[in-house]
mmCIF file of C-alpha atoms in Angstrom:
data_model
loop_
_atom_site.group_PDB
_atom_site.id
_atom_site.type_symbol
_atom_site.label_atom_id
_atom_site.label_comp_id
_atom_site.label_asym_id
_atom_site.label_seq_id
_atom_site.Cartn_x
_atom_site.Cartn_y
_atom_site.Cartn_z
ATOM 1 C CA MET A 1 5.839 7.963 -12.660
ATOM 2 C CA ILE A 2 9.388 6.612 -13.918
ATOM 3 C CA PRO A 3 11.458 9.818 -13.536
ATOM 4 C CA VAL A 4 14.070 11.038 -16.180
ATOM 5 C CA ILE A 5 17.097 10.511 -13.333
ATOM 6 C CA LYS A 6 16.929 9.721 -9.586
ATOM 7 C CA PRO A 7 19.817 10.734 -7.287
ATOM 8 C CA PHE A 8 21.293 7.601 -5.644
ATOM 9 C CA LEU A 9 21.386 8.933 -2.168
ATOM 10 C CA GLY A 10 20.968 6.830 1.013
ATOM 11 C CA GLU A 11 21.492 6.524 4.897
ATOM 12 C CA GLU A 12 25.419 6.668 4.460
ATOM 13 C CA GLU A 13 25.325 10.112 2.935
ATOM 14 C CA ALA A 14 22.593 11.225 5.767
ATOM 15 C CA LEU A 15 24.891 9.938 8.319
ATOM 16 C CA ALA A 16 28.030 11.553 6.947
ATOM 17 C CA ALA A 17 26.107 15.107 6.605
ATOM 18 C CA ALA A 18 24.862 14.695 10.325
ATOM 19 C CA GLU A 19 28.512 13.893 11.512
ATOM 20 C CA VAL A 20 29.480 17.329 10.202
ATOM 21 C CA VAL A 21 26.690 19.229 11.987
ATOM 22 C CA ARG A 22 27.544 17.332 15.027
ATOM 23 C CA SER A 23 31.175 18.405 14.803
ATOM 24 C CA GLY A 24 30.456 22.213 14.879
ATOM 25 C CA TRP A 25 32.521 22.824 11.440
ATOM 26 C CA VAL A 26 30.139 22.977 8.782
ATOM 27 C CA ALA A 27 31.616 25.663 6.295
ATOM 28 C CA GLN A 28 34.601 24.884 4.100
ATOM 29 C CA GLY A 29 37.054 22.856 6.116
ATOM 30 C CA PRO A 30 38.824 19.130 6.285
ATOM 31 C CA ARG A 31 36.251 17.225 4.471
ATOM 32 C CA VAL A 32 36.393 19.649 1.653
ATOM 33 C CA ALA A 33 40.195 19.202 1.752
ATOM 34 C CA GLU A 34 39.674 15.564 1.581
ATOM 35 C CA PHE A 35 37.171 15.624 -0.986
ATOM 36 C CA GLU A 36 39.305 17.546 -3.213
ATOM 37 C CA LYS A 37 42.155 15.363 -2.731
ATOM 38 C CA ARG A 38 40.294 12.030 -3.409
ATOM 39 C CA PHE A 39 38.094 13.539 -6.255
ATOM 40 C CA ALA A 40 41.159 14.860 -7.999
ATOM 41 C CA ALA A 41 43.046 11.493 -7.688
ATOM 42 C CA ALA A 42 40.040 9.535 -8.806
ATOM 43 C CA GLN A 43 40.226 11.673 -12.278
ATOM 44 C CA GLY A 44 43.754 11.475 -12.550
ATOM 45 C CA ALA A 45 44.431 15.103 -11.972
ATOM 46 C CA GLY A 46 47.103 16.789 -9.731
ATOM 47 C CA HIS A 47 44.918 19.189 -7.712
ATOM 48 C CA GLY A 48 41.066 19.827 -6.956
ATOM 49 C CA VAL A 49 39.544 22.865 -5.769
ATOM 50 C CA ALA A 50 36.089 22.628 -4.473
ATOM 51 C CA VAL A 51 33.731 25.430 -5.510
ATOM 52 C CA SER A 52 29.951 26.151 -5.225
ATOM 53 C CA ASN A 53 28.975 24.779 -8.632
ATOM 54 C CA CYS A 54 30.284 23.960 -12.025
ATOM 55 C CA THR A 55 29.341 27.283 -13.516
ATOM 56 C CA THR A 56 31.491 29.064 -10.966
ATOM 57 C CA GLY A 57 34.124 26.694 -11.683
ATOM 58 C CA LEU A 58 33.924 27.754 -15.363
ATOM 59 C CA HIS A 59 33.809 31.470 -14.430
ATOM 60 C CA LEU A 60 37.021 30.997 -12.321
ATOM 61 C CA SER A 61 38.701 29.184 -15.181
ATOM 62 C CA MET A 62 38.003 32.183 -17.515
ATOM 63 C CA HIS A 63 39.268 34.795 -14.677
ATOM 64 C CA VAL A 64 42.476 32.865 -13.990
ATOM 65 C CA LEU A 65 43.133 32.762 -17.800
ATOM 66 C CA GLY A 66 43.052 36.631 -17.883
ATOM 67 C CA LEU A 67 40.065 36.639 -20.481
ATOM 68 C CA GLY A 68 38.363 40.010 -20.990
ATOM 69 C CA ALA A 69 36.805 42.386 -23.505
ATOM 70 C CA GLY A 70 38.077 41.785 -26.902
ATOM 71 C CA ASP A 71 38.624 38.061 -26.502
ATOM 72 C CA GLU A 72 37.083 35.346 -28.014
ATOM 73 C CA VAL A 73 36.348 32.132 -26.455
ATOM 74 C CA VAL A 74 35.054 29.265 -28.743
ATOM 75 C CA VAL A 75 32.147 27.204 -27.200
ATOM 76 C CA PRO A 76 29.453 24.601 -28.441
ATOM 77 C CA SER A 77 25.946 26.124 -28.631
ATOM 78 C CA PHE A 78 24.756 22.550 -28.114
ATOM 79 C CA SER A 79 25.465 22.741 -24.333
ATOM 80 C CA PHE A 80 23.963 23.934 -21.087
ATOM 81 C CA ILE A 81 23.652 27.797 -21.401
ATOM 82 C CA ALA A 82 26.264 27.773 -18.483
ATOM 83 C CA THR A 83 29.053 27.342 -20.953
ATOM 84 C CA ALA A 84 28.449 30.490 -23.000
ATOM 85 C CA ASN A 85 27.471 32.561 -19.932
ATOM 86 C CA ALA A 86 31.076 31.790 -18.208
ATOM 87 C CA VAL A 87 32.629 33.662 -21.118
ATOM 88 C CA ARG A 88 30.220 36.807 -20.868
ATOM 89 C CA TYR A 89 30.822 36.862 -16.988
ATOM 90 C CA VAL A 90 34.490 38.015 -17.899
ATOM 91 C CA GLY A 91 33.547 40.327 -20.714
ATOM 92 C CA ALA A 92 34.706 38.029 -23.366
ATOM 93 C CA THR A 93 32.771 36.958 -26.446
ATOM 94 C CA PRO A 94 31.334 33.464 -26.819
ATOM 95 C CA VAL A 95 31.827 31.995 -30.453
ATOM 96 C CA PHE A 96 29.484 29.240 -31.013
ATOM 97 C CA CYS A 97 30.928 26.187 -33.143
ATOM 98 C CA ASP A 98 29.082 23.319 -34.319
ATOM 99 C CA VAL A 99 29.284 19.771 -33.172
ATOM 100 C CA ASP A 100 29.582 16.050 -34.282
ATOM 101 C CA PRO A 101 26.338 14.646 -35.135
ATOM 102 C CA LEU A 102 27.209 11.152 -33.468
ATOM 103 C CA THR A 103 29.026 12.280 -29.881
ATOM 104 C CA GLY A 104 27.495 15.810 -29.782
ATOM 105 C CA ASN A 105 30.486 17.224 -29.097
ATOM 106 C CA VAL A 106 32.971 19.745 -30.719
ATOM 107 C CA THR A 107 35.742 18.337 -32.940
ATOM 108 C CA ALA A 108 39.008 19.988 -34.276
ATOM 109 C CA GLU A 109 37.325 20.668 -37.606
ATOM 110 C CA THR A 110 34.232 22.477 -36.112
ATOM 111 C CA ILE A 111 36.606 24.479 -33.694
ATOM 112 C CA ALA A 112 39.028 25.500 -36.358
ATOM 113 C CA ALA A 113 36.005 26.703 -38.702
ATOM 114 C CA VAL A 114 35.433 29.698 -36.056
ATOM 115 C CA ILE A 115 38.867 30.412 -34.895
ATOM 116 C CA THR A 116 39.831 34.113 -35.411
ATOM 117 C CA PRO A 117 42.946 36.312 -34.538
ATOM 118 C CA ARG A 118 40.829 37.239 -31.419
ATOM 119 C CA THR A 119 40.432 33.685 -30.193
ATOM 120 C CA ARG A 120 42.182 33.346 -26.816
ATOM 121 C CA ALA A 121 40.513 30.089 -25.608
ATOM 122 C CA VAL A 122 38.200 26.864 -26.264
ATOM 123 C CA ILE A 123 35.688 25.580 -23.794
ATOM 124 C CA ALA A 124 35.287 22.022 -24.810
ATOM 125 C CA VAL A 125 32.193 20.022 -23.447
ATOM 126 C CA HIS A 126 32.210 16.409 -22.643
ATOM 127 C CA GLN A 127 28.466 16.302 -23.656
ATOM 128 C CA GLY A 128 26.249 14.252 -21.485
ATOM 129 C CA GLY A 129 29.604 12.257 -20.245
ATOM 130 C CA MET A 130 30.319 11.615 -23.752
ATOM 131 C CA PRO A 131 34.311 12.194 -23.980
ATOM 132 C CA PHE A 132 35.419 14.533 -26.850
ATOM 133 C CA ASP A 133 38.537 13.711 -28.793
ATOM 134 C CA VAL A 134 40.754 15.342 -26.164
ATOM 135 C CA ASP A 135 44.183 14.841 -28.111
ATOM 136 C CA ALA A 136 42.976 16.368 -31.392
ATOM 137 C CA VAL A 137 41.252 19.243 -29.788
ATOM 138 C CA GLN A 138 44.059 19.957 -27.642
ATOM 139 C CA ALA A 139 46.478 19.491 -30.630
ATOM 140 C CA LEU A 140 44.661 22.328 -32.642
ATOM 141 C CA CYS A 141 44.756 24.739 -29.565
ATOM 142 C CA ASP A 142 48.449 24.099 -29.302
ATOM 143 C CA GLU A 143 48.917 24.894 -32.895
ATOM 144 C CA HIS A 144 47.078 28.319 -32.512
ATOM 145 C CA GLY A 145 48.497 28.880 -28.928
ATOM 146 C CA ILE A 146 45.282 28.958 -27.299
ATOM 147 C CA GLN A 147 43.999 27.745 -23.947
ATOM 148 C CA LEU A 148 41.664 24.714 -23.681
ATOM 149 C CA VAL A 149 39.195 24.493 -20.811
ATOM 150 C CA HIS A 150 37.236 21.251 -20.253
ATOM 151 C CA ASP A 151 33.767 21.397 -19.240
ATOM 152 C CA SER A 152 33.462 18.357 -17.405
ATOM 153 C CA ALA A 153 30.103 18.806 -15.732
ATOM 154 C CA CYS A 154 28.715 15.586 -16.764
ATOM 155 C CA ALA A 155 31.795 13.510 -17.119
ATOM 156 C CA ALA A 156 32.937 12.071 -13.767
ATOM 157 C CA GLY A 157 34.221 8.462 -14.563
ATOM 158 C CA SER A 158 34.129 8.737 -18.290
ATOM 159 C CA THR A 159 37.276 7.718 -20.016
ATOM 160 C CA TYR A 160 39.782 8.816 -22.689
ATOM 161 C CA LYS A 161 42.136 6.447 -24.229
ATOM 162 C CA GLY A 162 41.765 4.191 -20.959
ATOM 163 C CA LYS A 163 42.359 7.041 -18.858
ATOM 164 C CA PRO A 164 40.133 9.536 -16.816
ATOM 165 C CA VAL A 165 38.478 11.944 -19.453
ATOM 166 C CA SER A 166 40.129 15.265 -18.162
ATOM 167 C CA SER A 167 43.546 13.791 -16.624
ATOM 168 C CA THR A 168 45.492 15.930 -18.822
ATOM 169 C CA ALA A 169 43.366 19.041 -18.763
ATOM 170 C CA ASN A 170 44.986 22.562 -17.601
ATOM 171 C CA LEU A 171 41.671 23.353 -16.452
ATOM 172 C CA ALA A 172 38.480 21.208 -16.014
ATOM 173 C CA ALA A 173 35.286 22.132 -14.261
ATOM 174 C CA TRP A 174 32.942 19.510 -12.839
ATOM 175 C CA SER A 175 29.492 19.593 -11.707
ATOM 176 C CA PHE A 176 27.725 17.696 -8.618
ATOM 177 C CA HIS A 177 24.314 18.982 -9.170
ATOM 178 C CA PRO A 178 21.647 16.290 -8.444
ATOM 179 C CA ARG A 179 21.169 15.248 -12.207
ATOM 180 C CA LYS A 180 24.766 14.045 -12.103
ATOM 181 C CA LEU A 181 26.246 10.870 -11.355
ATOM 182 C CA LEU A 182 28.138 12.070 -8.333
ATOM 183 C CA THR A 183 26.120 14.803 -6.353
ATOM 184 C CA THR A 184 26.607 17.029 -3.329
ATOM 185 C CA GLY A 185 23.254 18.627 -4.262
ATOM 186 C CA GLU A 186 24.869 21.654 -5.447
ATOM 187 C CA GLY A 187 28.516 21.814 -5.877
ATOM 188 C CA GLY A 188 31.349 21.881 -8.123
ATOM 189 C CA MET A 189 35.052 21.254 -8.663
ATOM 190 C CA VAL A 190 37.925 22.438 -10.976
ATOM 191 C CA THR A 191 40.878 20.206 -11.292
ATOM 192 C CA THR A 192 44.315 21.219 -12.578
ATOM 193 C CA ASN A 193 47.877 19.855 -13.060
ATOM 194 C CA ASP A 194 49.189 23.228 -12.390
ATOM 195 C CA ALA A 195 50.192 23.860 -8.619
ATOM 196 C CA ASP A 196 50.150 27.556 -9.120
ATOM 197 C CA LEU A 197 46.858 27.834 -10.791
ATOM 198 C CA ALA A 198 45.232 25.292 -7.700
ATOM 199 C CA VAL A 199 46.786 28.079 -5.033
ATOM 200 C CA ARG A 200 45.323 31.065 -7.220
ATOM 201 C CA LEU A 201 42.047 29.289 -7.646
ATOM 202 C CA ARG A 202 41.782 28.499 -4.131
ATOM 203 C CA LYS A 203 42.470 32.312 -2.876
ATOM 204 C CA LEU A 204 39.801 33.523 -5.714
ATOM 205 C CA ARG A 205 37.041 31.054 -4.289
ATOM 206 C CA GLU A 206 37.524 32.671 -0.909
ATOM 207 C CA HIS A 207 37.418 36.481 -1.448
ATOM 208 C CA GLY A 208 41.145 36.493 -2.321
ATOM 209 C CA MET A 209 42.215 35.873 1.412
ATOM 210 C CA SER A 210 45.937 35.114 1.858
ATOM 211 C CA VAL A 211 45.221 32.850 4.647
ATOM 212 C CA SER A 212 42.082 30.654 4.510
ATOM 213 C CA ALA A 213 39.610 30.263 7.370
ATOM 214 C CA ALA A 214 40.291 26.777 8.059
ATOM 215 C CA ASP A 215 44.175 27.277 7.964
ATOM 216 C CA ARG A 216 43.441 30.258 10.604
ATOM 217 C CA HIS A 217 41.355 28.273 12.988
ATOM 218 C CA ALA A 218 43.886 25.120 12.658
ATOM 219 C CA THR A 219 46.827 27.373 14.144
ATOM 220 C CA ASN A 220 47.349 28.480 18.010
ATOM 221 C CA SER A 221 49.015 31.855 16.987
ATOM 222 C CA VAL A 222 47.200 35.060 15.739
ATOM 223 C CA LYS A 223 47.342 34.857 11.835
ATOM 224 C CA LEU A 224 45.935 37.775 9.780
ATOM 225 C CA GLU A 225 44.668 37.328 6.487
ATOM 226 C CA ALA A 226 45.233 40.055 3.574
ATOM 227 C CA TYR A 227 42.797 40.338 0.553
ATOM 228 C CA GLU A 228 45.134 40.265 -2.353
ATOM 229 C CA GLU A 229 42.779 40.828 -5.064
ATOM 230 C CA VAL A 230 39.093 41.415 -5.993
ATOM 231 C CA ALA A 231 37.803 37.871 -5.705
ATOM 232 C CA PHE A 232 34.538 35.728 -5.225
ATOM 233 C CA ASN A 233 32.761 33.497 -2.518
ATOM 234 C CA TYR A 234 32.551 30.152 -4.641
ATOM 235 C CA ARG A 235 33.101 27.829 -1.388
ATOM 236 C CA MET A 236 31.821 24.243 -0.970
ATOM 237 C CA THR A 237 30.700 23.483 2.588
ATOM 238 C CA ASP A 238 31.955 20.772 4.688
ATOM 239 C CA MET A 239 28.212 19.055 4.646
ATOM 240 C CA GLN A 240 28.311 18.900 1.003
ATOM 241 C CA ALA A 241 31.964 17.550 0.830
ATOM 242 C CA ALA A 242 31.100 14.708 3.101
ATOM 243 C CA VAL A 243 28.181 13.675 1.008
ATOM 244 C CA GLY A 244 30.464 14.105 -1.803
ATOM 245 C CA LEU A 245 33.160 11.737 -0.165
ATOM 246 C CA ILE A 246 30.302 8.861 0.160
ATOM 247 C CA GLN A 247 29.230 9.272 -3.545
ATOM 248 C CA LEU A 248 32.848 8.984 -4.772
ATOM 249 C CA SER A 249 33.062 5.811 -3.077
ATOM 250 C CA LYS A 250 30.124 4.532 -4.994
ATOM 251 C CA LEU A 251 31.010 6.033 -8.485
ATOM 252 C CA ASP A 252 32.425 2.988 -10.011
ATOM 253 C CA GLY A 253 29.585 0.707 -9.331
ATOM 254 C CA VAL A 254 26.981 3.443 -10.228
ATOM 255 C CA ILE A 255 28.718 3.674 -13.878
ATOM 256 C CA ALA A 256 28.788 -0.053 -14.188
ATOM 257 C CA LYS A 257 24.928 -0.201 -13.587
ATOM 258 C CA ARG A 258 24.554 2.702 -16.093
ATOM 259 C CA ARG A 259 26.435 1.108 -18.693
ATOM 260 C CA GLU A 260 24.622 -2.263 -18.238
ATOM 261 C CA LEU A 261 21.265 -0.522 -18.490
ATOM 262 C CA ALA A 262 22.293 1.529 -21.429
ATOM 263 C CA GLU A 263 23.597 -1.719 -23.391
ATOM 264 C CA ARG A 264 20.062 -3.042 -22.741
ATOM 265 C CA TYR A 265 18.500 0.201 -24.292
ATOM 266 C CA HIS A 266 20.951 -0.312 -27.267
ATOM 267 C CA LYS A 267 19.597 -3.844 -27.841
ATOM 268 C CA MET A 268 15.826 -3.033 -27.432
ATOM 269 C CA LEU A 269 15.889 0.303 -29.306
ATOM 270 C CA ALA A 270 17.526 -1.188 -32.317
ATOM 271 C CA GLU A 271 14.067 -2.489 -33.045
ATOM 272 C CA ILE A 272 12.763 0.871 -33.893
ATOM 273 C CA ASP A 273 13.570 1.902 -37.491
ATOM 274 C CA GLY A 274 15.711 5.156 -38.042
ATOM 275 C CA LEU A 275 16.076 6.084 -34.312
ATOM 276 C CA THR A 276 19.811 6.533 -33.344
ATOM 277 C CA TRP A 277 21.028 6.955 -29.678
ATOM 278 C CA VAL A 278 24.415 7.956 -27.965
ATOM 279 C CA SER A 279 26.931 5.141 -27.564
ATOM 280 C CA ASP A 280 30.666 5.068 -26.881
ATOM 281 C CA PRO A 281 33.105 6.842 -29.250
ATOM 282 C CA GLU A 282 36.338 4.531 -30.630
ATOM 283 C CA TYR A 283 38.642 6.590 -28.405
ATOM 284 C CA GLY A 284 36.736 6.160 -25.046
ATOM 285 C CA THR A 285 33.711 5.534 -22.717
ATOM 286 C CA THR A 286 31.198 7.590 -21.652
ATOM 287 C CA ASN A 287 29.557 7.155 -18.200
ATOM 288 C CA TYR A 288 25.928 7.587 -19.538
ATOM 289 C CA GLN A 289 25.134 10.820 -17.484
ATOM 290 C CA SER A 290 22.376 11.021 -20.185
ATOM 291 C CA PHE A 291 20.926 8.565 -22.480
ATOM 292 C CA TRP A 292 19.708 10.637 -25.445
ATOM 293 C CA VAL A 293 18.289 9.564 -28.559
ATOM 294 C CA VAL A 294 17.541 11.238 -31.974
ATOM 295 C CA LEU A 295 14.230 10.668 -33.595
ATOM 296 C CA PRO A 296 14.052 9.276 -37.064
ATOM 297 C CA ASP A 297 13.333 12.068 -39.750
ATOM 298 C CA SER A 298 10.583 10.030 -40.947
ATOM 299 C CA VAL A 299 8.623 10.688 -37.798
ATOM 300 C CA GLU A 300 6.592 13.842 -38.257
ATOM 301 C CA LYS A 301 5.913 14.389 -34.629
ATOM 302 C CA SER A 302 8.118 16.522 -32.717
ATOM 303 C CA VAL A 303 10.117 16.397 -29.645
ATOM 304 C CA VAL A 304 7.406 18.064 -27.480
ATOM 305 C CA ASP A 305 4.492 15.637 -29.038
ATOM 306 C CA VAL A 306 6.490 12.604 -28.049
ATOM 307 C CA LEU A 307 7.385 13.845 -24.637
ATOM 308 C CA THR A 308 3.820 14.624 -23.979
ATOM 309 C CA GLU A 309 2.701 11.136 -25.220
ATOM 310 C CA LEU A 310 5.201 9.380 -22.795
ATOM 311 C CA LEU A 311 4.280 11.625 -19.699
ATOM 312 C CA GLY A 312 0.591 10.502 -20.484
ATOM 313 C CA LYS A 313 1.894 7.054 -19.977
ATOM 314 C CA GLY A 314 3.721 7.947 -16.642
ATOM 315 C CA ILE A 315 7.205 8.422 -18.245
ATOM 316 C CA SER A 316 9.226 11.582 -17.620
ATOM 317 C CA GLY A 317 11.672 12.355 -20.511
ATOM 318 C CA ARG A 318 13.310 15.656 -21.114
ATOM 319 C CA ARG A 319 14.225 17.498 -24.416
ATOM 320 C CA GLY A 320 17.892 16.824 -25.648
ATOM 321 C CA ILE A 321 20.493 19.452 -25.198
ATOM 322 C CA MET A 322 19.550 23.206 -25.790
ATOM 323 C CA ALA A 323 21.159 25.122 -28.498
ATOM 324 C CA SER A 324 22.247 28.055 -26.334
ATOM 325 C CA HIS A 325 22.267 30.493 -29.709
ATOM 326 C CA LEU A 326 18.648 29.951 -30.203
ATOM 327 C CA GLU A 327 17.948 30.902 -26.446
ATOM 328 C CA PRO A 328 16.374 34.112 -25.628
ATOM 329 C CA ALA A 329 19.542 35.182 -23.721
ATOM 330 C CA TYR A 330 21.535 35.136 -27.083
ATOM 331 C CA ALA A 331 18.966 35.118 -29.921
ATOM 332 C CA GLY A 332 19.477 38.236 -31.914
ATOM 333 C CA THR A 333 23.117 38.817 -30.450
ATOM 334 C CA ASP A 334 26.047 39.196 -32.760
ATOM 335 C CA GLU A 335 27.121 35.747 -31.513
ATOM 336 C CA ALA A 336 23.913 34.055 -32.598
ATOM 337 C CA GLU A 337 23.895 35.986 -35.653
ATOM 338 C CA ARG A 338 27.621 34.603 -36.605
ATOM 339 C CA ALA A 339 26.675 30.859 -35.821
ATOM 340 C CA THR A 340 25.954 28.526 -38.949
ATOM 341 C CA LEU A 341 25.179 25.405 -36.852
ATOM 342 C CA PRO A 342 23.027 22.830 -38.840
ATOM 343 C CA VAL A 343 24.003 19.907 -36.674
ATOM 344 C CA THR A 344 23.442 21.564 -33.484
ATOM 345 C CA GLU A 345 20.181 22.856 -34.685
ATOM 346 C CA HIS A 346 19.197 19.219 -35.901
ATOM 347 C CA LEU A 347 20.196 17.629 -32.723
ATOM 348 C CA THR A 348 18.456 20.293 -30.348
ATOM 349 C CA ARG A 349 14.915 19.939 -32.637
ATOM 350 C CA ARG A 350 15.079 16.017 -32.942
ATOM 351 C CA SER A 351 16.659 14.581 -29.714
ATOM 352 C CA LEU A 352 15.376 13.722 -26.110
ATOM 353 C CA ILE A 353 16.532 12.174 -23.131
ATOM 354 C CA LEU A 354 15.128 8.879 -21.809
ATOM 355 C CA PRO A 355 15.051 7.951 -18.160
ATOM 356 C CA LEU A 356 18.102 6.301 -16.803
ATOM 357 C CA PHE A 357 19.087 5.832 -13.168
ATOM 358 C CA HIS A 358 21.029 3.565 -10.943
ATOM 359 C CA GLN A 359 17.650 2.226 -9.170
ATOM 360 C CA MET A 360 15.979 1.494 -12.665
ATOM 361 C CA THR A 361 14.423 -1.945 -13.326
ATOM 362 C CA GLU A 362 14.144 -3.764 -16.333
ATOM 363 C CA SER A 363 10.403 -3.568 -16.178
ATOM 364 C CA GLU A 364 10.695 0.182 -15.886
ATOM 365 C CA GLN A 365 13.092 -0.016 -19.171
ATOM 366 C CA ASP A 366 10.526 -2.234 -20.955
ATOM 367 C CA GLN A 367 7.868 0.480 -20.336
ATOM 368 C CA VAL A 368 9.869 3.469 -21.590
ATOM 369 C CA VAL A 369 10.957 1.430 -24.925
ATOM 370 C CA SER A 370 7.557 0.099 -25.463
ATOM 371 C CA ALA A 371 5.981 3.615 -25.137
ATOM 372 C CA LEU A 372 8.637 5.467 -27.175
ATOM 373 C CA ALA A 373 7.910 2.644 -29.949
ATOM 374 C CA GLU A 374 4.300 3.145 -29.891
ATOM 375 C CA SER A 375 4.578 6.936 -29.965
ATOM 376 C CA LEU A 376 6.755 6.570 -33.168
ATOM 377 C CA LYS A 377 4.609 4.410 -35.152
#
């Protein structure tokens, strides 16, 4: 079976995790601090705050912005459902906007179409590692006096105008899930260029403690902590961070290989009439965290039909990005009823994700393209 993705993990990661176990300090500690520092530097950000996953990072971002009941946050429906859920967690209302048909990303125009006097923030997603047009979206947010949060779950290593994709973000949330290019098993990060925000985020992820557990153990004097506000337990472990540090050292090579494989896909898929696929926008580069294609309108088969035929030939694909407003959690809600999203609904109905992973061979890639072409005849 050719999988849709395969984590690129090896002996180095195993040894790094084992060393943490032998050290006796396995919870959030020195390796987390080192991972935060190195990851933030790699992404061009001033500060990194490690968390338990990207969803908790988005939740903390909504929380530190003071959002709540009565506030609206513009989000793409064309995204994993966690993007919209994070808004709900703080009692605010997600307002769904449409996306660009080529990039699958929100644009200044699609966001502007749904802004109201109650809009307080936007969560813009770098979908599947594809950078959105950061400057255009930020300019719109600045014009309306609203906050912009980057959902950078898939975007480690993607670029915007020659720089790391979220280097200018006030708040960006990242994922280290096994389907991502850089994985810690589970885990996430919030990056920011605001030192005060970073301090508060670190307290919020650890029950609101004024002194972290690591800092208490690092001193020879008695240091009592205070719990300054109602907060959360969103910490990362040192075992995860140790794996993350090794993964981070491999990231550039992983992206180079994925881009090489993606370019090969481009050349081979050009033989299939009417098929379109993800590629770099003019203002940046994608890390190809996902390689998704959109089926030709002339093909009557559904995405499920095609995926079933691929599976029968030993190839594991996935449906394309979900449309959150059509999922049971949101279907029938006021948010879903307000949504007019023709591009989103077309993309989610007609797109699928093809296998792409670091260890993929040209032979495996040939099998994928051959099977897809046969299915679309």
